[in-house]
Short mmCIF file of C-alpha atoms in Angstrom, two decimals:
data_model
loop_
_atom_site.label_atom_id
_atom_site.label_comp_id
_atom_site.label_asym_id
_atom_site.label_seq_id
_atom_site.Cartn_x
_atom_site.Cartn_y
_atom_site.Cartn_z
CA MET A 1 -8.00 2.41 -5.91
CA TYR A 2 -8.15 -1.10 -4.63
CA ARG A 3 -11.94 -1.28 -4.95
CA LYS A 4 -11.49 -1.43 -8.64
CA TYR A 5 -9.64 -4.73 -8.27
CA ARG A 6 -12.42 -6.39 -6.33
CA LEU A 7 -12.77 -10.00 -7.29
CA GLU A 8 -16.30 -10.71 -8.30
CA VAL A 9 -16.91 -14.40 -8.02
CA ASP A 10 -19.62 -15.75 -10.16
CA PRO A 11 -19.25 -19.56 -10.26
CA LEU A 12 -21.47 -19.82 -13.34
CA LYS A 13 -19.99 -16.97 -15.29
CA GLU A 14 -21.54 -16.72 -18.71
CA GLN A 15 -18.60 -17.95 -20.70
CA PRO A 16 -19.75 -21.08 -22.49
CA SER A 17 -17.05 -23.46 -23.75
CA PRO A 18 -16.70 -23.96 -27.54
CA GLN A 19 -18.37 -27.37 -27.08
CA ALA A 20 -21.33 -25.72 -25.34
CA GLU A 21 -21.77 -23.16 -28.02
CA GLY A 22 -25.39 -22.53 -28.73
CA ARG A 23 -26.46 -23.70 -25.27
CA LYS A 24 -27.36 -20.71 -23.11
CA LEU A 25 -26.20 -20.79 -19.44
CA ARG A 26 -28.52 -19.24 -16.94
CA LYS A 27 -27.01 -16.34 -15.03
CA LEU A 28 -26.87 -16.60 -11.25
CA PRO A 29 -29.34 -14.35 -9.43
CA ASP A 30 -27.76 -11.39 -7.59
CA TYR A 31 -28.32 -12.86 -4.12
CA LEU A 32 -26.14 -15.82 -4.99
CA ARG A 33 -23.22 -13.76 -6.29
CA ILE A 34 -20.24 -13.51 -3.95
CA ASP A 35 -18.19 -10.31 -3.79
CA LEU A 36 -14.95 -11.20 -2.02
CA GLY A 37 -14.06 -7.49 -1.67
CA ALA A 38 -17.16 -7.07 0.46
CA ILE A 39 -15.95 -9.65 2.98
CA LYS A 40 -14.26 -6.90 4.87
CA PRO A 41 -12.19 -8.76 7.51
CA PHE A 42 -10.07 -10.65 4.94
CA HIS A 43 -9.61 -7.67 2.71
CA GLU A 44 -8.75 -5.25 5.49
CA THR A 45 -6.39 -7.72 7.16
CA LEU A 46 -4.30 -7.93 4.05
CA ARG A 47 -4.29 -4.21 3.58
CA TYR A 48 -3.84 -2.91 7.12
CA GLY A 49 -2.47 -5.96 8.92
CA HIS A 50 1.09 -4.64 9.05
CA ALA A 51 0.04 -1.18 10.14
CA VAL A 52 -2.22 -2.62 12.84
CA GLY A 53 0.64 -4.81 14.14
CA ARG A 54 2.85 -1.71 14.37
CA ILE A 55 0.33 0.41 16.18
CA ARG A 56 -0.47 -2.38 18.63
CA ALA A 57 3.20 -2.37 19.59
CA GLN A 58 2.99 1.42 20.10
CA GLU A 59 -0.30 1.61 22.01
CA MET A 60 1.31 0.96 25.35
CA LYS A 61 3.35 4.10 24.87
CA LEU A 62 0.25 6.34 24.78
CA LEU A 63 -0.50 8.73 27.57
CA MET A 64 -2.57 6.90 30.17
CA PRO A 65 -5.28 8.36 32.39
CA HIS A 66 -3.03 8.05 35.46
CA HIS A 67 -0.43 10.23 33.68
CA ILE A 68 -3.13 12.86 32.97
CA GLY A 69 -4.28 12.88 36.57
CA ARG A 70 -0.74 13.49 37.79
CA LEU A 71 -0.06 16.11 35.07
CA ILE A 72 -3.08 18.15 36.21
CA GLU A 73 -1.73 18.39 39.76
CA ALA A 74 1.94 18.92 38.85
CA ASP A 75 3.83 22.17 38.17
CA PHE A 76 5.62 22.75 34.86
CA GLN A 77 8.89 21.03 35.77
CA GLU A 78 7.10 18.09 37.43
CA ALA A 79 4.91 17.77 34.37
CA LEU A 80 7.98 17.44 32.18
CA HIS A 81 9.31 14.68 34.50
CA ILE A 82 5.99 12.83 34.24
CA LEU A 83 6.07 13.13 30.46
CA ASP A 84 9.55 11.51 30.52
CA GLU A 85 7.71 8.27 31.28
CA VAL A 86 6.18 8.30 27.81
CA GLU A 87 7.66 8.71 24.36
CA MET A 88 6.75 12.41 24.19
CA GLY A 89 9.09 13.23 27.05
CA ASP A 90 12.18 12.96 24.82
CA TYR A 91 10.86 15.74 22.60
CA LEU A 92 10.05 18.08 25.47
CA ALA A 93 13.22 17.59 27.55
CA GLY A 94 14.72 20.93 28.60
CA SER A 95 11.73 23.03 27.33
CA SER A 96 11.09 26.11 29.41
CA THR A 97 9.07 28.42 27.13
CA ALA A 98 5.81 28.16 25.16
CA ARG A 99 7.81 28.23 21.94
CA GLU A 100 10.04 25.33 22.98
CA VAL A 101 7.02 23.29 24.04
CA ASP A 102 5.41 23.97 20.70
CA ASP A 103 8.52 23.02 18.78
CA GLY A 104 8.90 19.79 20.80
CA LEU A 105 5.29 18.79 20.19
CA ILE A 106 5.50 19.57 16.47
CA ASN A 107 8.64 17.40 16.19
CA TYR A 108 6.79 14.64 18.04
CA LEU A 109 3.77 14.91 15.75
CA HIS A 110 6.07 14.94 12.71
CA ASP A 111 7.56 11.63 13.84
CA VAL A 112 4.07 10.19 14.44
CA TYR A 113 3.16 10.96 10.83
CA GLU A 114 6.46 9.53 9.62
CA PHE A 115 5.70 6.39 11.55
CA LEU A 116 2.31 6.29 9.93
CA ARG A 117 3.77 6.75 6.45
CA GLY A 118 6.14 3.82 7.07
CA ALA A 119 3.39 1.54 8.36
CA LEU A 120 0.58 2.20 5.87
CA PRO A 121 0.09 0.36 2.58
CA LYS A 122 1.22 2.41 -0.40
CA ASP A 123 -2.27 2.97 -1.79
CA SER A 124 -3.84 4.08 1.50
CA VAL A 125 -5.19 7.63 1.64
CA LEU A 126 -5.00 7.78 5.41
CA PHE A 127 -1.72 9.67 5.42
CA GLU A 128 -3.12 12.28 3.06
CA PHE A 129 -6.30 12.39 5.17
CA PHE A 130 -4.34 13.49 8.21
CA GLN A 131 -1.77 15.67 6.63
CA CYS A 132 -3.90 17.65 4.15
CA ARG A 133 -5.08 19.69 7.14
CA TYR A 134 -1.61 21.30 7.37
CA ASP A 135 -1.44 22.02 3.65
CA PHE A 136 -4.87 23.73 3.75
CA HIS A 137 -3.73 25.62 6.82
CA ASN A 138 -0.58 26.83 5.05
CA LEU A 139 -2.64 27.81 2.01
CA LYS A 140 -5.00 29.72 4.28
CA VAL A 141 -2.06 31.58 5.90
CA LEU A 142 -0.49 32.43 2.54
CA LEU A 143 -3.75 33.61 0.95
CA LYS A 144 -4.70 35.75 3.93
CA ALA A 145 -1.22 37.19 4.10
CA ARG A 146 -1.53 38.05 0.39
CA LEU A 147 -4.91 39.72 0.92
CA GLU A 148 -3.84 41.60 4.02
CA GLY A 149 -0.26 42.28 2.88
CA THR A 150 1.23 40.91 6.09
CA GLY A 151 4.05 38.48 6.86
CA GLU A 152 3.16 34.84 7.26
CA GLU A 153 6.33 32.91 8.28
CA ALA A 154 5.50 32.50 11.94
CA LEU A 155 2.10 30.96 11.23
CA LEU A 156 3.15 28.40 8.67
CA SER A 157 3.14 24.76 9.67
CA ARG A 158 5.93 22.37 8.64
CA LEU A 159 3.75 19.35 9.07
CA GLY A 160 2.21 19.55 5.62
CA ARG A 161 2.97 17.27 2.73
CA MET A 162 3.45 20.03 0.24
CA ASP A 163 6.47 22.23 0.20
CA VAL A 164 5.66 25.76 1.38
CA GLU A 165 7.57 27.22 -1.54
CA VAL A 166 5.39 25.30 -3.98
CA LEU A 167 2.30 26.61 -2.21
CA ARG A 168 3.73 30.16 -2.25
CA ARG A 169 4.28 29.94 -6.01
CA GLY A 170 0.85 28.38 -6.42
CA VAL A 171 -0.80 31.34 -4.70
CA GLU A 172 0.57 33.49 -7.53
CA ASN A 173 -0.05 30.89 -10.23
CA PRO A 174 -2.78 28.39 -9.21
CA LEU A 175 -2.19 26.14 -12.23
CA GLU A 176 1.08 25.05 -10.71
CA LEU A 177 -0.72 23.43 -7.80
CA PRO A 178 -2.29 19.96 -7.74
CA SER A 179 -5.98 19.48 -6.98
CA PRO A 180 -7.70 20.33 -4.70
CA TYR A 181 -5.38 23.27 -3.80
CA LYS A 182 -5.54 24.63 -7.35
CA GLU A 183 -9.35 24.95 -7.12
CA VAL A 184 -9.14 26.66 -3.75
CA VAL A 185 -6.72 29.36 -5.02
CA MET A 186 -8.69 29.81 -8.19
CA GLU A 187 -11.97 30.34 -6.27
CA VAL A 188 -10.30 32.80 -3.91
CA VAL A 189 -8.67 34.70 -6.77
CA GLU A 190 -11.94 34.78 -8.74
CA ARG A 191 -14.17 35.92 -5.90
CA GLU A 192 -11.69 38.17 -4.06
CA PRO A 193 -13.39 37.54 -0.73
CA SER A 194 -12.60 39.14 2.66
CA PRO A 195 -10.09 37.37 4.92
CA GLN A 196 -12.99 35.85 6.88
CA GLU A 197 -14.69 34.60 3.67
CA THR A 198 -11.32 33.25 2.45
CA GLU A 199 -11.12 31.16 5.59
CA THR A 200 -14.64 29.85 5.00
CA VAL A 201 -13.87 28.95 1.37
CA ILE A 202 -10.72 27.05 2.38
CA ASP A 203 -12.42 25.25 5.25
CA ARG A 204 -15.18 24.18 2.88
CA HIS A 205 -12.74 22.75 0.39
CA TYR A 206 -10.77 21.05 3.19
CA LEU A 207 -13.83 19.31 4.65
CA ARG A 208 -15.10 18.22 1.29
CA TYR A 209 -11.65 16.97 0.22
CA ARG A 210 -11.51 14.80 3.35
CA LEU A 211 -14.94 13.38 2.56
CA TYR A 212 -13.72 12.64 -0.97
CA LEU A 213 -10.62 10.88 0.44
CA ALA A 214 -12.79 8.88 2.83
CA ARG A 215 -15.06 7.78 0.00
CA ARG A 216 -12.05 6.86 -2.11
CA GLU A 217 -10.72 4.69 0.64
CA GLY A 218 -14.06 2.95 0.72
CA SER A 219 -14.22 2.93 4.48
CA GLU A 220 -17.59 3.58 6.11
CA PHE A 221 -15.82 4.51 9.28
CA LEU A 222 -13.77 7.24 7.59
CA VAL A 223 -16.83 8.50 5.75
CA GLU A 224 -18.71 8.75 9.04
CA PHE A 225 -15.83 10.64 10.58
CA ALA A 226 -15.60 13.05 7.67
CA ARG A 227 -19.34 13.66 7.60
CA THR A 228 -19.43 14.15 11.36
CA CYS A 229 -16.64 16.73 11.05
CA ILE A 230 -18.73 18.57 8.41
CA ASP A 231 -21.72 18.53 10.75
CA PHE A 232 -19.68 19.92 13.60
CA ALA A 233 -18.23 22.64 11.37
CA ASN A 234 -21.78 23.58 10.29
CA LEU A 235 -23.12 23.56 13.83
CA LYS A 236 -20.18 25.71 14.93
CA ALA A 237 -20.81 28.14 12.08
CA MET A 238 -24.42 28.25 13.21
CA LEU A 239 -23.43 28.93 16.78
CA ARG A 240 -21.07 31.70 15.70
CA ALA A 241 -23.66 33.24 13.36
CA ARG A 242 -26.28 33.22 16.10
CA ARG A 243 -23.94 34.88 18.55
CA LEU A 244 -23.04 37.59 15.99
CA GLY A 245 -26.69 38.06 15.00
CA LYS A 246 -26.03 37.23 11.32
CA ASP A 247 -28.91 36.61 8.94
CA ARG A 248 -29.72 33.33 7.19
CA GLU A 249 -27.98 34.26 3.89
CA ALA A 250 -24.72 35.00 5.76
CA LEU A 251 -24.93 31.61 7.48
CA GLN A 252 -25.70 29.77 4.22
CA SER A 253 -22.42 30.88 2.69
CA SER A 254 -20.45 29.32 5.53
CA LEU A 255 -22.18 25.93 5.55
CA VAL A 256 -20.67 22.88 3.89
CA GLU A 257 -22.60 20.13 2.12
CA GLY A 258 -21.98 16.49 2.80
CA GLY A 259 -22.79 16.16 6.51
CA TYR A 260 -25.55 14.07 8.02
CA ILE A 261 -27.69 17.16 8.75
CA PRO A 262 -28.83 18.68 5.51
CA ILE A 263 -28.04 22.39 5.02
CA SER A 264 -31.70 23.10 4.27
CA TYR A 265 -32.63 21.73 7.67
CA LEU A 266 -30.00 23.86 9.42
CA LEU A 267 -31.20 26.94 7.64
CA GLU A 268 -34.79 26.07 8.49
CA VAL A 269 -34.11 25.73 12.23
CA TYR A 270 -31.80 28.81 12.28
CA GLY A 271 -34.73 31.20 12.39
CA ASP A 272 -36.44 29.43 15.31
CA SER A 273 -36.16 30.35 18.93
CA ASP A 274 -33.33 28.78 20.97
CA GLU A 275 -35.65 26.24 22.55
CA VAL A 276 -37.34 25.14 19.34
CA MET A 277 -34.03 24.99 17.45
CA LEU A 278 -32.51 22.83 20.11
CA ARG A 279 -35.50 20.47 20.18
CA LYS A 280 -35.37 20.09 16.40
CA LEU A 281 -31.63 19.51 16.34
CA GLU A 282 -31.92 16.86 19.03
CA GLN A 283 -33.82 14.82 16.52
CA THR A 284 -30.55 14.47 14.57
CA ARG A 285 -27.85 11.98 15.51
CA TYR A 286 -26.01 14.23 17.97
CA SER A 287 -26.35 14.17 21.72
CA SER A 288 -28.17 16.89 23.59
CA ARG A 289 -25.01 17.53 25.67
CA LEU A 290 -23.21 18.68 22.54
CA LEU A 291 -26.17 20.61 21.15
CA GLU A 292 -27.21 22.43 24.31
CA LEU A 293 -24.44 24.96 23.66
CA LEU A 294 -26.29 26.09 20.57
CA GLY A 295 -29.25 27.19 22.62
CA GLU A 296 -27.35 29.14 25.20
CA GLY A 297 -27.14 32.89 25.43
CA GLU A 298 -24.16 35.26 25.09
CA GLU A 299 -22.84 34.91 28.61
CA LYS A 300 -22.75 31.11 28.25
CA PRO A 301 -19.75 28.96 27.22
CA GLY A 302 -18.05 29.90 23.92
CA LEU A 303 -16.87 28.19 20.80
CA SER A 304 -13.94 26.49 22.54
CA ASP A 305 -16.47 24.61 24.65
CA PHE A 306 -18.16 23.44 21.51
CA ASP A 307 -14.76 22.32 20.15
CA ARG A 308 -14.03 20.42 23.31
CA ARG A 309 -17.39 18.68 23.36
CA SER A 310 -17.22 17.83 19.66
CA ASP A 311 -13.72 16.44 20.18
CA ASP A 312 -15.06 14.27 23.01
CA TYR A 313 -17.89 13.10 20.81
CA ILE A 314 -15.37 12.07 18.14
CA MET A 315 -13.17 10.38 20.76
CA ASP A 316 -16.20 8.33 21.89
CA MET A 317 -16.69 7.30 18.27
CA LEU A 318 -13.04 6.26 17.96
CA ARG A 319 -13.16 4.32 21.23
CA ALA A 320 -16.07 2.33 19.85
CA SER A 321 -13.85 1.31 16.93
CA ARG A 322 -11.29 -0.28 19.30
CA ARG A 323 -13.17 -3.58 19.25
CA ILE A 324 -12.31 -3.91 15.57
CA SER A 325 -9.16 -5.98 15.59
CA VAL A 326 -7.82 -5.35 12.13
CA GLY A 327 -8.66 -2.65 9.56
CA VAL A 328 -8.34 1.04 8.89
CA GLU A 329 -10.24 1.89 12.11
CA PRO A 330 -7.57 1.02 14.70
CA VAL A 331 -4.86 2.75 12.65
CA PHE A 332 -6.97 5.87 12.28
CA SER A 333 -7.97 5.88 15.94
CA PHE A 334 -4.37 5.51 17.05
CA VAL A 335 -3.14 8.49 15.05
CA ARG A 336 -6.12 10.53 16.16
CA ALA A 337 -5.33 9.53 19.75
CA ARG A 338 -1.76 10.78 19.28
CA GLU A 339 -3.06 14.10 17.93
CA ASN A 340 -5.46 14.34 20.88
CA GLU A 341 -2.56 13.62 23.24
CA VAL A 342 -0.55 16.48 21.69
CA THR A 343 -3.50 18.88 22.09
CA MET A 344 -3.88 17.88 25.73
CA VAL A 345 -0.23 18.13 26.60
CA ARG A 346 0.08 21.48 24.88
CA MET A 347 -2.92 22.74 26.82
CA LEU A 348 -1.59 21.37 30.09
CA LEU A 349 1.91 22.74 29.70
CA MET A 350 0.67 26.17 28.60
CA ALA A 351 -1.66 26.25 31.61
CA LYS A 352 1.31 25.35 33.83
CA LEU A 353 3.42 28.11 32.30
CA HIS A 354 0.61 30.57 33.07
CA ASN A 355 0.09 29.12 36.59
CA LEU A 356 -3.55 28.17 36.07
CA ALA A 357 -5.21 26.26 38.91
CA PRO A 358 -5.60 22.46 38.45
CA GLU A 359 -9.44 22.75 38.58
CA VAL A 360 -9.36 25.20 35.64
CA VAL A 361 -6.98 22.91 33.68
CA GLU A 362 -9.16 19.88 34.27
CA LYS A 363 -12.18 21.55 32.78
CA MET A 364 -10.22 22.42 29.57
CA LEU A 365 -9.07 18.88 28.84
CA ARG A 366 -10.43 16.45 26.23
CA LYS A 367 -11.26 12.84 26.89
CA PRO A 368 -8.21 10.54 26.49
CA TYR A 369 -8.26 7.59 24.05
CA LEU A 370 -7.44 5.03 26.73
CA GLU A 371 -9.48 4.92 29.91
CA MET B 1 -20.82 -54.07 -10.07
CA ASN B 2 -20.72 -50.57 -11.64
CA ALA B 3 -17.18 -49.70 -12.64
CA THR B 4 -18.09 -46.03 -13.05
CA PHE B 5 -20.35 -43.57 -11.27
CA GLY B 6 -21.41 -40.35 -12.91
CA GLY B 7 -18.95 -41.02 -15.69
CA LEU B 8 -15.92 -41.38 -13.36
CA SER B 9 -14.27 -44.50 -12.12
CA GLY B 10 -13.87 -45.20 -8.38
CA LEU B 11 -10.20 -44.27 -8.58
CA HIS B 12 -11.05 -40.94 -10.17
CA TRP B 13 -13.65 -40.07 -7.55
CA ALA B 14 -11.32 -41.03 -4.72
CA LEU B 15 -8.45 -38.98 -6.18
CA LEU B 16 -10.79 -36.02 -6.70
CA GLY B 17 -11.88 -36.17 -3.06
CA ALA B 18 -8.24 -36.44 -1.85
CA ALA B 19 -7.20 -33.52 -4.08
CA LEU B 20 -10.01 -31.33 -2.84
CA ALA B 21 -9.18 -32.09 0.81
CA VAL B 22 -5.55 -31.13 0.27
CA ILE B 23 -6.49 -28.05 -1.76
CA GLY B 24 -9.12 -26.86 0.78
CA GLY B 25 -7.00 -27.43 3.86
CA GLY B 26 -3.84 -26.05 2.28
CA SER B 27 -5.53 -22.95 0.88
CA GLY B 28 -7.25 -22.20 4.16
CA SER B 29 -3.97 -22.53 6.03
CA ALA B 30 -2.11 -20.40 3.51
CA MET B 31 -4.70 -17.65 3.82
CA GLY B 32 -4.85 -17.84 7.63
CA ILE B 33 -1.05 -17.74 8.00
CA THR B 34 -0.89 -14.80 5.56
CA TYR B 35 -3.34 -12.81 7.71
CA ILE B 36 -1.64 -13.39 11.03
CA ALA B 37 1.86 -13.12 9.55
CA ASN B 38 0.93 -9.71 8.17
CA VAL B 39 0.02 -8.43 11.63
CA ALA B 40 2.84 -10.22 13.37
CA GLY B 41 5.32 -8.67 10.91
CA GLY B 42 4.07 -5.24 12.02
CA VAL B 43 4.46 -6.07 15.70
CA LEU B 44 7.90 -7.53 15.16
CA THR B 45 9.12 -4.38 13.30
CA ASP B 46 8.87 -2.48 16.61
CA LEU B 47 9.08 -5.30 19.16
CA PRO B 48 11.51 -7.95 17.80
CA ASP B 49 11.57 -9.71 21.19
CA ARG B 50 7.92 -10.82 20.68
CA PHE B 51 8.97 -13.38 18.10
CA GLY B 52 8.78 -16.32 20.52
CA PRO B 53 5.23 -15.56 21.80
CA LEU B 54 3.97 -14.70 18.30
CA LEU B 55 5.30 -17.85 16.59
CA PRO B 56 2.57 -20.20 17.92
CA LEU B 57 -0.05 -17.73 16.83
CA VAL B 58 1.39 -17.62 13.31
CA ALA B 59 1.73 -21.37 13.12
CA ILE B 60 -1.70 -22.33 14.46
CA PRO B 61 -3.67 -21.83 11.17
CA GLY B 62 -1.15 -24.22 9.57
CA THR B 63 -2.84 -27.25 11.14
CA GLN B 64 -5.70 -27.20 8.64
CA GLY B 65 -3.23 -27.83 5.84
CA ILE B 66 -1.94 -30.84 7.82
CA TYR B 67 -5.49 -32.20 8.15
CA GLY B 68 -5.96 -31.92 4.41
CA PHE B 69 -2.70 -33.74 3.92
CA ILE B 70 -3.67 -36.49 6.36
CA THR B 71 -6.96 -36.93 4.50
CA GLY B 72 -5.11 -37.21 1.19
CA VAL B 73 -2.81 -39.91 2.60
CA LEU B 74 -5.74 -41.81 4.18
CA VAL B 75 -7.50 -41.94 0.83
CA ALA B 76 -4.57 -43.87 -0.53
CA PHE B 77 -4.95 -46.41 2.32
CA VAL B 78 -8.72 -46.62 1.94
CA MET B 79 -8.36 -47.41 -1.77
CA LYS B 80 -6.51 -50.58 -0.69
CA PRO B 81 -3.64 -50.46 -3.16
CA GLY B 82 -2.76 -54.13 -2.80
CA SER B 83 -5.88 -55.27 -4.50
CA GLY B 84 -5.52 -53.14 -7.59
CA TRP B 85 -7.01 -49.68 -7.66
CA GLU B 86 -8.94 -50.24 -10.81
CA ALA B 87 -11.05 -52.70 -8.83
CA LEU B 88 -12.66 -49.90 -6.82
CA PRO B 89 -16.26 -49.51 -7.97
CA GLY B 90 -17.44 -46.07 -9.06
CA TRP B 91 -19.99 -45.67 -6.26
CA VAL B 92 -17.43 -46.58 -3.57
CA GLY B 93 -15.09 -44.02 -5.02
CA PHE B 94 -17.91 -41.52 -4.85
CA GLN B 95 -18.41 -42.38 -1.16
CA ILE B 96 -14.73 -41.69 -0.56
CA PHE B 97 -15.14 -38.40 -2.39
CA LEU B 98 -18.08 -37.45 -0.13
CA ALA B 99 -16.12 -38.42 2.97
CA CYS B 100 -13.36 -35.97 1.98
CA LEU B 101 -15.72 -32.99 1.76
CA PRO B 102 -15.90 -32.13 5.47
CA VAL B 103 -12.16 -31.61 5.65
CA CYS B 104 -12.11 -29.77 2.35
CA PHE B 105 -14.73 -27.14 3.27
CA VAL B 106 -14.32 -26.85 7.06
CA CYS B 107 -10.53 -26.61 6.88
CA PHE B 108 -10.65 -24.07 4.12
CA VAL B 109 -13.05 -21.73 6.05
CA SER B 110 -11.64 -22.37 9.53
CA GLY B 111 -8.05 -21.86 8.41
CA ALA B 112 -8.83 -18.43 7.03
CA TYR B 113 -10.90 -17.41 10.02
CA GLN B 114 -8.39 -18.77 12.46
CA GLY B 115 -5.83 -16.46 10.86
CA LEU B 116 -8.14 -13.51 11.47
CA THR B 117 -8.74 -14.51 15.07
CA ALA B 118 -5.01 -14.93 15.60
CA ALA B 119 -4.45 -11.50 14.03
CA GLY B 120 -6.71 -9.97 16.69
CA ALA B 121 -4.95 -11.94 19.41
CA ALA B 122 -1.52 -10.75 18.23
CA GLY B 123 -2.51 -7.30 19.55
CA MET B 124 -2.77 -8.75 23.03
CA VAL B 125 0.73 -10.21 22.81
CA ALA B 126 2.07 -6.92 21.43
CA LYS B 127 0.78 -5.11 24.47
CA ARG B 128 1.56 -7.67 27.14
CA ARG B 129 4.01 -10.51 26.46
CA GLU B 130 2.62 -12.54 29.35
CA GLU B 131 -0.86 -12.73 27.68
CA VAL B 132 0.42 -15.27 25.15
CA GLY B 133 -1.42 -18.16 26.87
CA ARG B 134 -4.79 -16.44 26.72
CA ALA B 135 -4.13 -15.10 23.23
CA LEU B 136 -3.52 -18.64 22.01
CA VAL B 137 -6.76 -19.99 23.47
CA LEU B 138 -8.96 -17.79 21.23
CA PRO B 139 -7.75 -19.02 17.83
CA ALA B 140 -7.47 -22.53 19.26
CA LEU B 141 -11.20 -22.55 19.67
CA VAL B 142 -11.61 -22.21 15.93
CA GLU B 143 -9.42 -25.26 15.59
CA THR B 144 -12.09 -27.41 17.26
CA TYR B 145 -14.18 -27.50 14.11
CA ALA B 146 -11.31 -28.42 11.84
CA VAL B 147 -10.49 -31.31 14.20
CA LEU B 148 -14.15 -32.38 14.22
CA SER B 149 -14.26 -32.43 10.41
CA LEU B 150 -11.11 -34.58 10.32
CA ILE B 151 -12.63 -36.98 12.81
CA ILE B 152 -15.79 -37.28 10.75
CA THR B 153 -13.77 -37.89 7.58
CA ILE B 154 -11.76 -40.63 9.29
CA LEU B 155 -14.94 -42.10 10.74
CA TYR B 156 -16.50 -42.28 7.27
CA PHE B 157 -13.37 -43.92 5.84
CA PHE B 158 -12.90 -46.64 8.42
CA VAL B 159 -16.33 -47.16 9.94
CA VAL B 160 -18.67 -46.56 7.00
CA ILE B 161 -16.80 -47.19 3.76
CA ARG B 162 -14.12 -49.77 4.65
CA PRO B 163 -16.64 -52.47 5.74
CA PHE B 164 -18.13 -52.38 2.22
CA TYR B 165 -14.88 -53.75 0.89
CA SER B 166 -15.34 -57.18 2.47
CA THR B 167 -18.82 -57.47 1.00
CA LEU B 168 -17.39 -56.59 -2.44
CA GLY B 169 -14.53 -59.00 -2.07
CA ILE B 170 -11.78 -56.40 -2.57
#
């Protein structure tokens, strides 16, 4: 990775000339050493400048809040007309069924990733960071289909980087797969877990792989994102386990290391009452609005509410990165905004197809990137 | 009159100062232009019609290189070629060298940072073509300090150093 090529500038480097042989030069103290790689703006501008230029040109084509307001009130056909005003409209033209909407949105997302691939520097892991999700998803579908003996075609995603046939062969012979997919299949084959446990194993590998990619990129922002995602996955697992009345050991197996909240702390608070647990978790970095769901009883909002609130939390995090003019942050935030846009439009159009009231639809939506 | 100062003649000191000013200014400009050109290239890939508004932004970090060049040329005048350059005492050459340092350092740093500022401003132009005026103001503020360093260098040459010449008879 590029970090390896960091130029360490030490103006008095200990390389005495032949004439100075025998005379010992004093080494500069650490606080006087200059690491050019650590001067982030220059480094990031060279690496991500082109990509940032390209996304700046595309940002005006994002879904704006006024579009969303109109989409909530519109019926399905009107919604398609409104979407014609943005880039996504071309992909959804003529759609009339849920399947067609899905296909259109997948094509759109595919082109977003292709755009990303064209814009990013060759050694950037950002593309892999976004697309590995689909490879892990496909692996999950294939492994579960193998365990349950069911068909999988309809559930496979074509947005992944790896060819589905390669993954299919890899499920039979893990050594054919590259890391980290090889390790996933080997662990599943070795442990022969239930479909639910298989899902947990794959999710754990997925989250940890993203953290690894973030660390490899050397971006604090990406690391923060990856660690936050791990925390949300752990908190969600905790919420689910509490609702199902699982014991601490069962919860432990579904928690992932690497987040900001240590697993030991989560396990410690798990046994407490709702009120005490909530109070203890509020001492972590997450807002009480997100955590209050964890303390609510069975009749209260479900996991989808937690997903929505955690997505909103991440969107706030991305919005904060908008003041960074050049670097990995604006590129990441832009692609994430596009993904968020697709989730919102899918939700909106599906709600329109099922004739849901605008008030219900409004409650389901995530925060947009642009306000 | 000391012909050398610190082991170097006046001519050597003056040339060293001139070279550093040209190197500092030129390197700062080259870095700054690279930064903004990188971003501008990305914008132009998708919006080729923004070439006009982006061009001043790409060109603006180039001025530091010009200031370095001006300093280099001025050194030649300050050394008073007509009287024979070898006549320049070492300590006067050293003064010329010192006078070149503001341009050398300030233009190097401001050129690079102006490129970064312009890279941020390019995003404004990409989104709204009509924002070019405002976008240009932001990196132009960085220019102030490069201009000030050039003024100080010129001031040193013609107000502080040049009068010494008459007292030395060169």
